[in-house]
mmCIF file of C-alpha atoms and ligand atoms in Angstrom:
data_model
loop_
_atom_site.group_PDB
_atom_site.id
_atom_site.type_symbol
_atom_site.label_atom_id
_atom_site.label_comp_id
_atom_site.label_asym_id
_atom_site.label_seq_id
_atom_site.Cartn_x
_atom_site.Cartn_y
_atom_site.Cartn_z
ATOM 1 C CA MET A 1 -4.416 138.947 119.246
ATOM 2 C CA ILE A 2 -6.408 136.949 121.425
ATOM 3 C CA THR A 3 -8.406 134.130 119.688
ATOM 4 C CA GLN A 4 -9.137 131.615 122.347
ATOM 5 C CA LYS A 5 -9.671 131.061 125.913
ATOM 6 C CA THR A 6 -7.903 128.463 128.321
ATOM 7 C CA LEU A 7 -9.892 127.719 131.365
ATOM 8 C CA ILE A 8 -8.105 126.507 134.604
ATOM 9 C CA ILE A 9 -10.142 125.199 137.504
ATOM 10 C CA GLY A 10 -8.872 124.443 140.979
ATOM 11 C CA ALA A 11 -6.293 127.445 140.184
ATOM 12 C CA ASN A 12 -4.703 127.043 143.719
ATOM 13 C CA SER A 13 -3.164 123.575 142.744
ATOM 14 C CA ALA A 14 0.565 124.029 142.287
ATOM 15 C CA ILE A 15 0.302 122.158 138.801
ATOM 16 C CA ALA A 16 -2.535 124.540 137.801
ATOM 17 C CA GLN A 17 0.080 127.530 138.352
ATOM 18 C CA ALA A 18 2.526 125.779 136.161
ATOM 19 C CA ILE A 19 -0.144 125.176 133.388
ATOM 20 C CA ALA A 20 -1.039 128.742 133.675
ATOM 21 C CA THR A 21 2.544 129.960 133.399
ATOM 22 C CA GLU A 22 3.085 127.861 130.335
ATOM 23 C CA HIS A 23 -0.064 129.175 128.712
ATOM 24 C CA SER A 24 0.625 132.696 129.301
ATOM 25 C CA GLY A 25 3.580 132.494 126.968
ATOM 26 C CA LEU A 26 0.770 131.980 124.157
ATOM 27 C CA SER A 27 -0.037 135.334 123.012
ATOM 28 C CA ASN A 28 -3.407 134.177 121.363
ATOM 29 C CA SER A 29 -5.140 132.801 124.531
ATOM 30 C CA GLU A 30 -6.820 134.264 127.394
ATOM 31 C CA VAL A 31 -6.339 132.157 130.662
ATOM 32 C CA ILE A 32 -9.272 132.143 132.964
ATOM 33 C CA LEU A 33 -8.541 130.678 136.584
ATOM 34 C CA VAL A 34 -11.100 129.520 138.994
ATOM 35 C CA SER A 35 -10.470 128.940 142.562
ATOM 36 C CA ARG A 36 -12.273 128.917 145.848
ATOM 37 C CA GLY A 37 -9.804 131.517 147.112
ATOM 38 C CA PHE A 38 -6.392 132.457 145.585
ATOM 39 C CA SER A 39 -3.819 132.377 148.288
ATOM 40 C CA ASP A 40 -1.267 135.339 148.355
ATOM 41 C CA ASN A 41 1.465 133.397 146.863
ATOM 42 C CA VAL A 42 -0.771 132.189 144.100
ATOM 43 C CA LEU A 43 -2.347 135.771 143.496
ATOM 44 C CA VAL A 44 1.582 137.090 142.972
ATOM 45 C CA THR A 45 2.171 134.165 140.476
ATOM 46 C CA TYR A 46 -0.890 135.011 138.580
ATOM 47 C CA GLN A 47 -0.822 138.780 138.557
ATOM 48 C CA ASN A 48 2.771 138.496 136.838
ATOM 49 C CA LEU A 49 1.226 136.642 134.081
ATOM 50 C CA GLN A 50 -0.343 138.140 130.836
ATOM 51 C CA ASN A 51 -3.873 137.855 129.727
ATOM 52 C CA THR A 52 -5.173 136.205 132.651
ATOM 53 C CA ARG A 53 -8.551 136.666 134.511
ATOM 54 C CA LEU A 54 -9.227 135.416 137.910
ATOM 55 C CA ILE A 55 -12.803 134.034 139.141
ATOM 56 C CA SER A 56 -13.349 133.278 142.808
ATOM 57 C CA VAL A 57 -15.990 130.693 143.787
ATOM 58 C CA GLU A 58 -17.493 130.408 147.259
ATOM 59 C CA ASP A 59 -17.230 126.862 146.981
ATOM 60 C CA TYR A 60 -17.837 123.956 144.286
ATOM 61 C CA THR A 61 -21.580 123.619 144.868
ATOM 62 C CA VAL A 62 -23.823 123.410 141.880
ATOM 63 C CA SER A 63 -24.887 127.056 142.219
ATOM 64 C CA SER A 64 -21.530 128.243 142.557
ATOM 65 C CA ILE A 65 -20.335 126.527 139.556
ATOM 66 C CA GLU A 66 -23.269 127.859 137.542
ATOM 67 C CA LEU A 67 -22.489 131.399 138.768
ATOM 68 C CA ALA A 68 -18.863 130.875 137.589
ATOM 69 C CA CYS A 69 -19.938 129.715 134.198
ATOM 70 C CA ILE A 70 -21.846 132.865 133.733
ATOM 71 C CA LYS A 71 -18.772 134.794 134.419
ATOM 72 C CA ILE A 72 -16.688 132.543 132.390
ATOM 73 C CA GLN A 73 -18.803 133.510 129.354
ATOM 74 C CA ALA A 74 -19.342 137.296 130.425
ATOM 75 C CA ASP A 75 -16.905 139.290 128.548
ATOM 76 C CA SER A 76 -16.317 137.499 125.216
ATOM 77 C CA THR A 77 -17.752 134.832 123.010
ATOM 78 C CA LEU A 78 -14.195 133.565 122.007
ATOM 79 C CA PRO A 79 -14.022 129.773 122.048
ATOM 80 C CA ILE A 80 -12.690 127.857 125.019
ATOM 81 C CA THR A 81 -10.124 125.299 123.317
ATOM 82 C CA ASN A 82 -8.677 123.831 126.621
ATOM 83 C CA VAL A 83 -9.979 123.086 130.044
ATOM 84 C CA PHE A 84 -8.000 121.821 132.836
ATOM 85 C CA VAL A 85 -9.573 120.552 135.922
ATOM 86 C CA CYS A 86 -7.014 120.196 138.679
ATOM 87 C CA ASN A 87 -9.271 119.516 141.826
ATOM 88 C CA GLY A 88 -8.022 116.754 144.137
ATOM 89 C CA ILE A 89 -7.431 116.030 147.781
ATOM 90 C CA LEU A 90 -5.555 113.119 149.171
ATOM 91 C CA HIS A 91 -5.158 114.218 152.855
ATOM 92 C CA SER A 92 -6.078 117.316 154.850
ATOM 93 C CA GLU A 93 -6.026 118.333 158.551
ATOM 94 C CA THR A 94 -8.298 115.583 159.308
ATOM 95 C CA ILE A 95 -7.977 113.020 156.487
ATOM 96 C CA GLN A 96 -5.349 110.721 155.870
ATOM 97 C CA PRO A 97 -5.172 107.928 153.208
ATOM 98 C CA GLU A 98 -6.014 104.664 154.720
ATOM 99 C CA LYS A 99 -3.297 102.138 155.232
ATOM 100 C CA ARG A 100 -5.737 99.170 156.334
ATOM 101 C CA LEU A 101 -9.488 98.650 156.540
ATOM 102 C CA GLU A 102 -9.548 99.965 160.192
ATOM 103 C CA ASP A 103 -8.757 103.218 159.020
ATOM 104 C CA PHE A 104 -11.559 103.690 156.773
ATOM 105 C CA ASP A 105 -14.081 106.609 157.794
ATOM 106 C CA ALA A 106 -17.249 107.412 156.417
ATOM 107 C CA GLU A 107 -16.969 111.174 156.567
ATOM 108 C CA SER A 108 -13.524 111.344 155.193
ATOM 109 C CA PHE A 109 -14.534 109.047 152.253
ATOM 110 C CA ASN A 110 -17.585 111.488 151.548
ATOM 111 C CA GLN A 111 -15.111 114.502 151.434
ATOM 112 C CA VAL A 112 -12.758 112.908 149.174
ATOM 113 C CA MET A 113 -15.503 111.620 146.902
ATOM 114 C CA SER A 114 -16.889 115.052 146.741
ATOM 115 C CA ALA A 115 -13.611 116.787 146.038
ATOM 116 C CA ASN A 116 -12.124 114.203 143.645
ATOM 117 C CA ALA A 117 -15.239 112.719 141.747
ATOM 118 C CA LEU A 118 -18.428 115.034 142.354
ATOM 119 C CA THR A 119 -16.596 118.392 141.870
ATOM 120 C CA PRO A 120 -15.163 117.604 138.399
ATOM 121 C CA MET A 121 -18.477 116.028 137.338
ATOM 122 C CA LEU A 122 -20.330 119.116 138.115
ATOM 123 C CA TRP A 123 -17.883 121.103 136.091
ATOM 124 C CA LEU A 124 -18.171 118.759 133.188
ATOM 125 C CA GLN A 125 -21.929 118.894 133.249
ATOM 126 C CA LYS A 126 -22.252 122.703 133.532
ATOM 127 C CA LEU A 127 -19.348 123.227 130.963
ATOM 128 C CA VAL A 128 -20.416 121.131 128.286
ATOM 129 C CA PRO A 129 -23.186 123.354 126.865
ATOM 130 C CA ILE A 130 -20.566 126.263 126.761
ATOM 131 C CA LEU A 131 -17.933 124.000 125.036
ATOM 132 C CA THR A 132 -20.099 122.289 122.396
ATOM 133 C CA GLY A 133 -19.526 123.651 118.963
ATOM 134 C CA LYS A 134 -17.520 123.461 115.739
ATOM 135 C CA ILE A 135 -13.955 124.289 117.355
ATOM 136 C CA ARG A 136 -12.053 121.578 119.111
ATOM 137 C CA CYS A 137 -11.977 121.661 122.793
ATOM 138 C CA ASN A 138 -9.934 119.382 125.094
ATOM 139 C CA ILE A 139 -11.054 118.855 128.638
ATOM 140 C CA ILE A 140 -8.215 117.584 130.668
ATOM 141 C CA VAL A 141 -9.247 116.189 134.238
ATOM 142 C CA PHE A 142 -6.635 115.286 136.834
ATOM 143 C CA SER A 143 -6.921 111.875 137.947
ATOM 144 C CA ALA A 144 -4.292 109.358 139.273
ATOM 145 C CA ARG A 145 -2.984 106.087 138.218
ATOM 146 C CA VAL A 146 -4.042 104.704 141.657
ATOM 147 C CA GLY A 147 -7.442 104.993 140.176
ATOM 148 C CA SER A 148 -6.784 102.109 137.784
ATOM 149 C CA ILE A 149 -8.727 99.205 138.997
ATOM 150 C CA SER A 150 -6.803 96.656 136.700
ATOM 151 C CA GLU A 151 -3.360 97.954 137.927
ATOM 152 C CA ASN A 152 -4.094 97.969 141.609
ATOM 153 C CA LYS A 153 -1.287 95.642 143.220
ATOM 154 C CA LEU A 154 -0.390 97.818 146.311
ATOM 155 C CA GLY A 155 -3.974 98.175 147.974
ATOM 156 C CA GLY A 156 -4.454 100.952 150.793
ATOM 157 C CA TRP A 157 -5.663 104.469 149.944
ATOM 158 C CA TYR A 158 -9.198 103.305 149.751
ATOM 159 C CA SER A 159 -10.927 106.752 149.437
ATOM 160 C CA TYR A 160 -8.489 108.198 146.965
ATOM 161 C CA ARG A 161 -8.474 105.042 144.750
ATOM 162 C CA ALA A 162 -12.153 104.887 144.789
ATOM 163 C CA SER A 163 -12.793 108.550 144.170
ATOM 164 C CA LYS A 164 -10.546 108.545 141.252
ATOM 165 C CA ALA A 165 -11.877 105.223 139.812
ATOM 166 C CA ALA A 166 -15.362 106.689 140.005
ATOM 167 C CA LEU A 167 -13.954 109.874 138.405
ATOM 168 C CA ASN A 168 -12.612 107.793 135.478
ATOM 169 C CA MET A 169 -15.876 105.910 135.009
ATOM 170 C CA MET A 170 -17.820 109.172 135.033
ATOM 171 C CA LEU A 171 -15.313 110.518 132.344
ATOM 172 C CA LYS A 172 -15.458 107.583 130.254
ATOM 173 C CA THR A 173 -19.327 107.372 130.403
ATOM 174 C CA ALA A 174 -19.423 111.109 129.398
ATOM 175 C CA SER A 175 -17.072 110.660 126.454
ATOM 176 C CA VAL A 176 -19.766 108.062 125.187
ATOM 177 C CA GLU A 177 -22.380 110.666 125.347
ATOM 178 C CA LEU A 178 -20.319 113.343 124.015
ATOM 179 C CA ALA A 179 -19.235 111.237 120.961
ATOM 180 C CA ARG A 180 -23.223 111.639 119.947
ATOM 181 C CA ARG A 181 -23.764 115.322 120.991
ATOM 182 C CA ALA A 182 -20.501 117.190 121.149
ATOM 183 C CA LYS A 183 -18.093 115.696 118.515
ATOM 184 C CA ASN A 184 -15.589 118.758 119.101
ATOM 185 C CA ILE A 185 -14.798 117.538 122.661
ATOM 186 C CA LYS A 186 -11.896 115.432 123.613
ATOM 187 C CA VAL A 187 -11.782 114.106 127.140
ATOM 188 C CA ILE A 188 -8.188 113.311 128.465
ATOM 189 C CA VAL A 189 -8.075 111.557 131.937
ATOM 190 C CA PHE A 190 -4.446 112.587 133.181
ATOM 191 C CA HIS A 191 -1.928 111.117 135.615
ATOM 192 C CA PRO A 192 0.847 113.668 136.246
ATOM 193 C CA GLY A 193 3.127 111.277 137.991
ATOM 194 C CA THR A 194 4.342 112.054 141.601
ATOM 195 C CA THR A 195 4.702 115.898 141.571
ATOM 196 C CA ASP A 196 6.204 118.152 144.127
ATOM 197 C CA THR A 197 3.076 119.743 145.549
ATOM 198 C CA GLU A 198 1.355 119.943 149.037
ATOM 199 C CA LEU A 199 -0.759 116.949 147.949
ATOM 200 C CA SER A 200 2.310 114.658 147.591
ATOM 201 C CA LYS A 201 4.514 116.162 150.272
ATOM 202 C CA PRO A 202 3.844 113.636 153.103
ATOM 203 C CA PHE A 203 4.923 110.937 150.935
ATOM 204 C CA HIS A 204 8.181 112.430 149.182
ATOM 205 C CA LYS A 205 10.366 110.283 151.327
ATOM 206 C CA ASN A 206 8.962 107.116 149.619
ATOM 207 C CA VAL A 207 9.524 108.561 146.193
ATOM 208 C CA PRO A 208 12.602 106.887 144.238
ATOM 209 C CA LYS A 209 15.379 109.345 143.279
ATOM 210 C CA GLY A 210 14.456 111.156 140.017
ATOM 211 C CA LYS A 211 10.831 110.303 140.335
ATOM 212 C CA LEU A 212 9.562 113.219 141.979
ATOM 213 C CA PHE A 213 8.645 115.743 139.234
ATOM 214 C CA THR A 214 8.486 119.429 139.251
ATOM 215 C CA CYS A 215 5.146 121.125 138.447
ATOM 216 C CA GLU A 216 6.895 122.931 135.471
ATOM 217 C CA PHE A 217 8.100 119.693 133.960
ATOM 218 C CA VAL A 218 4.478 118.103 134.521
ATOM 219 C CA ALA A 219 2.936 121.068 132.766
ATOM 220 C CA GLN A 220 5.268 120.895 129.799
ATOM 221 C CA GLN A 221 4.718 117.249 129.339
ATOM 222 C CA LEU A 222 0.982 117.693 129.665
ATOM 223 C CA LEU A 223 0.687 120.393 127.079
ATOM 224 C CA GLU A 224 2.757 118.057 124.693
ATOM 225 C CA VAL A 225 0.563 115.029 125.434
ATOM 226 C CA VAL A 226 -2.672 117.236 124.659
ATOM 227 C CA LYS A 227 -1.009 118.335 121.349
ATOM 228 C CA GLY A 228 -0.646 114.584 120.364
ATOM 229 C CA GLN A 229 -4.089 113.383 120.929
ATOM 230 C CA GLU A 230 -6.649 112.900 118.061
ATOM 231 C CA LEU A 231 -10.208 113.923 118.367
ATOM 232 C CA ASP A 232 -11.371 110.375 118.494
ATOM 233 C CA GLN A 233 -14.753 110.676 120.398
ATOM 234 C CA THR A 234 -13.473 108.739 123.377
ATOM 235 C CA ALA A 235 -11.718 109.309 126.825
ATOM 236 C CA SER A 236 -8.101 108.775 126.904
ATOM 237 C CA PHE A 237 -6.490 107.738 130.401
ATOM 238 C CA LEU A 238 -2.958 108.857 130.025
ATOM 239 C CA ASP A 239 0.341 109.553 132.087
ATOM 240 C CA TRP A 240 2.870 112.374 131.685
ATOM 241 C CA LYS A 241 4.596 110.237 129.004
ATOM 242 C CA GLY A 242 1.519 110.231 127.026
ATOM 243 C CA GLU A 243 1.331 106.339 127.651
ATOM 244 C CA THR A 244 -1.985 104.772 128.124
ATOM 245 C CA ILE A 245 -3.008 103.570 131.456
ATOM 246 C CA ASN A 246 -5.342 100.607 131.788
ATOM 247 C CA TRP A 247 -8.841 101.657 133.350
HETATM 248 N N1 NAP B 301 0.842 115.845 143.110
HETATM 249 C C1 NAP B 301 0.846 114.788 142.721
HETATM 250 O O1 NAP B 301 1.925 113.746 143.173
HETATM 251 C C2 NAP B 301 -0.332 113.865 142.224
HETATM 252 C C3 NAP B 301 -0.262 112.745 141.545
HETATM 253 C C4 NAP B 301 -1.435 112.204 140.990
HETATM 254 C C5 NAP B 301 -2.305 112.899 140.801
HETATM 255 N N2 NAP B 301 -2.448 114.154 141.243
HETATM 256 C C6 NAP B 301 -3.743 114.935 140.841
HETATM 257 O O2 NAP B 301 -3.426 116.081 140.309
HETATM 258 C C7 NAP B 301 -4.322 117.089 140.786
HETATM 259 C C8 NAP B 301 -3.639 118.332 141.083
HETATM 260 O O3 NAP B 301 -3.109 118.167 142.525
HETATM 261 P P1 NAP B 301 -1.885 119.076 143.128
HETATM 262 O O4 NAP B 301 -0.820 117.959 143.419
HETATM 263 O O5 NAP B 301 -1.533 120.256 142.208
HETATM 264 O O6 NAP B 301 -2.454 119.495 144.432
HETATM 265 P P2 NAP B 301 -2.744 120.795 145.329
HETATM 266 O O7 NAP B 301 -1.563 121.744 144.897
HETATM 267 O O8 NAP B 301 -2.875 120.361 146.613
HETATM 268 O O9 NAP B 301 -4.079 121.456 144.633
HETATM 269 C C9 NAP B 301 -5.217 120.887 145.298
HETATM 270 C C10 NAP B 301 -6.501 121.190 144.282
HETATM 271 O O10 NAP B 301 -7.584 120.636 144.908
HETATM 272 C C11 NAP B 301 -8.597 121.681 144.977
HETATM 273 N N3 NAP B 301 -9.331 121.317 146.273
HETATM 274 C C12 NAP B 301 -8.841 121.405 147.537
HETATM 275 N N4 NAP B 301 -9.670 121.036 148.285
HETATM 276 C C13 NAP B 301 -10.832 120.817 147.678
HETATM 277 C C14 NAP B 301 -12.413 120.525 147.979
HETATM 278 N N5 NAP B 301 -12.822 120.214 149.156
HETATM 279 N N6 NAP B 301 -13.156 120.468 146.928
HETATM 280 C C15 NAP B 301 -12.852 120.533 145.596
HETATM 281 N N7 NAP B 301 -11.485 120.911 145.339
HETATM 282 C C16 NAP B 301 -10.652 120.821 146.237
HETATM 283 C C17 NAP B 301 -8.018 122.930 144.918
HETATM 284 O O11 NAP B 301 -8.924 123.825 144.365
HETATM 285 P P3 NAP B 301 -8.827 125.556 144.729
HETATM 286 O O12 NAP B 301 -8.095 126.203 143.813
HETATM 287 O O13 NAP B 301 -10.426 125.988 144.704
HETATM 288 O O14 NAP B 301 -8.241 125.624 146.211
HETATM 289 C C18 NAP B 301 -6.804 122.674 143.936
HETATM 290 O O15 NAP B 301 -7.196 122.599 142.570
HETATM 291 C C19 NAP B 301 -5.177 116.484 141.844
HETATM 292 O O16 NAP B 301 -6.369 116.003 141.179
HETATM 293 C C20 NAP B 301 -4.402 115.202 142.170
HETATM 294 O O17 NAP B 301 -5.142 114.203 142.827
HETATM 295 C C21 NAP B 301 -1.599 114.658 141.875
#
């Protein structure tokens, strides 16, 4: 019998697909998948999973997110117990992570900030009213270790680093507020490690042997990490091993 819902946002993400696959093995949970458009391969994956529901959004503007939130609540009042926000870009046809100051570009910066910091923040804002209640809800947002200001030794990747640092600050700030008004919510800011997806593909040649993770491995690690977290009214910045990363 289905007793709870899991929400996965940015469901085209390769890691999102692995999380959904892990979750579909749990017979008590419906998995709701949100994306701007499910690619054919992704659709095949999701259609083979049990208890899934797909919601397409036109984009990640406020109005599209609000509409999606209505659909998320539409057909049942079962509690949402896990939310995974998987959105994030590092490069695109027009964007490359900067190697040096001369590479910095205002338009690229705005696009990276929008995808990596603004989109998760808007989801958090619109979802908290739905998630607040008596039953525990974990909100897991994908960040990256390179968003840690104190651990930045290598430099470069200005926009991606800045967008993840901004994301981290907003999630930490939100957790302070949620400690007062939504004590059932645990915020987890997650670094998956270098994982074999389109996002990391251009950089695979630099990854040491054994350090490029499969999405399946990362999804399994993440679910174990989430299980181990206390409902302690603060955001935790954690890696795939469950170890704390300095902000
Ligand atoms: N792969 C790695 O090595 C690695 C390492 C550290 C951190 N991460 C983080 O892990 C998360 C998942 O990454 P992934 O490797 O699974 O990447 P991916 O397969 O390339 O997935 C991209 C994700 O970003 C969303 N997205 C793409 N363009 C967007 C835009 N313009 N605005 C808002 N969202 C957009 C997609 O949502 P739709 O479903 O709507 O297309 C999808 O959720 C990201 O936050 C990434 O920064 C990944």
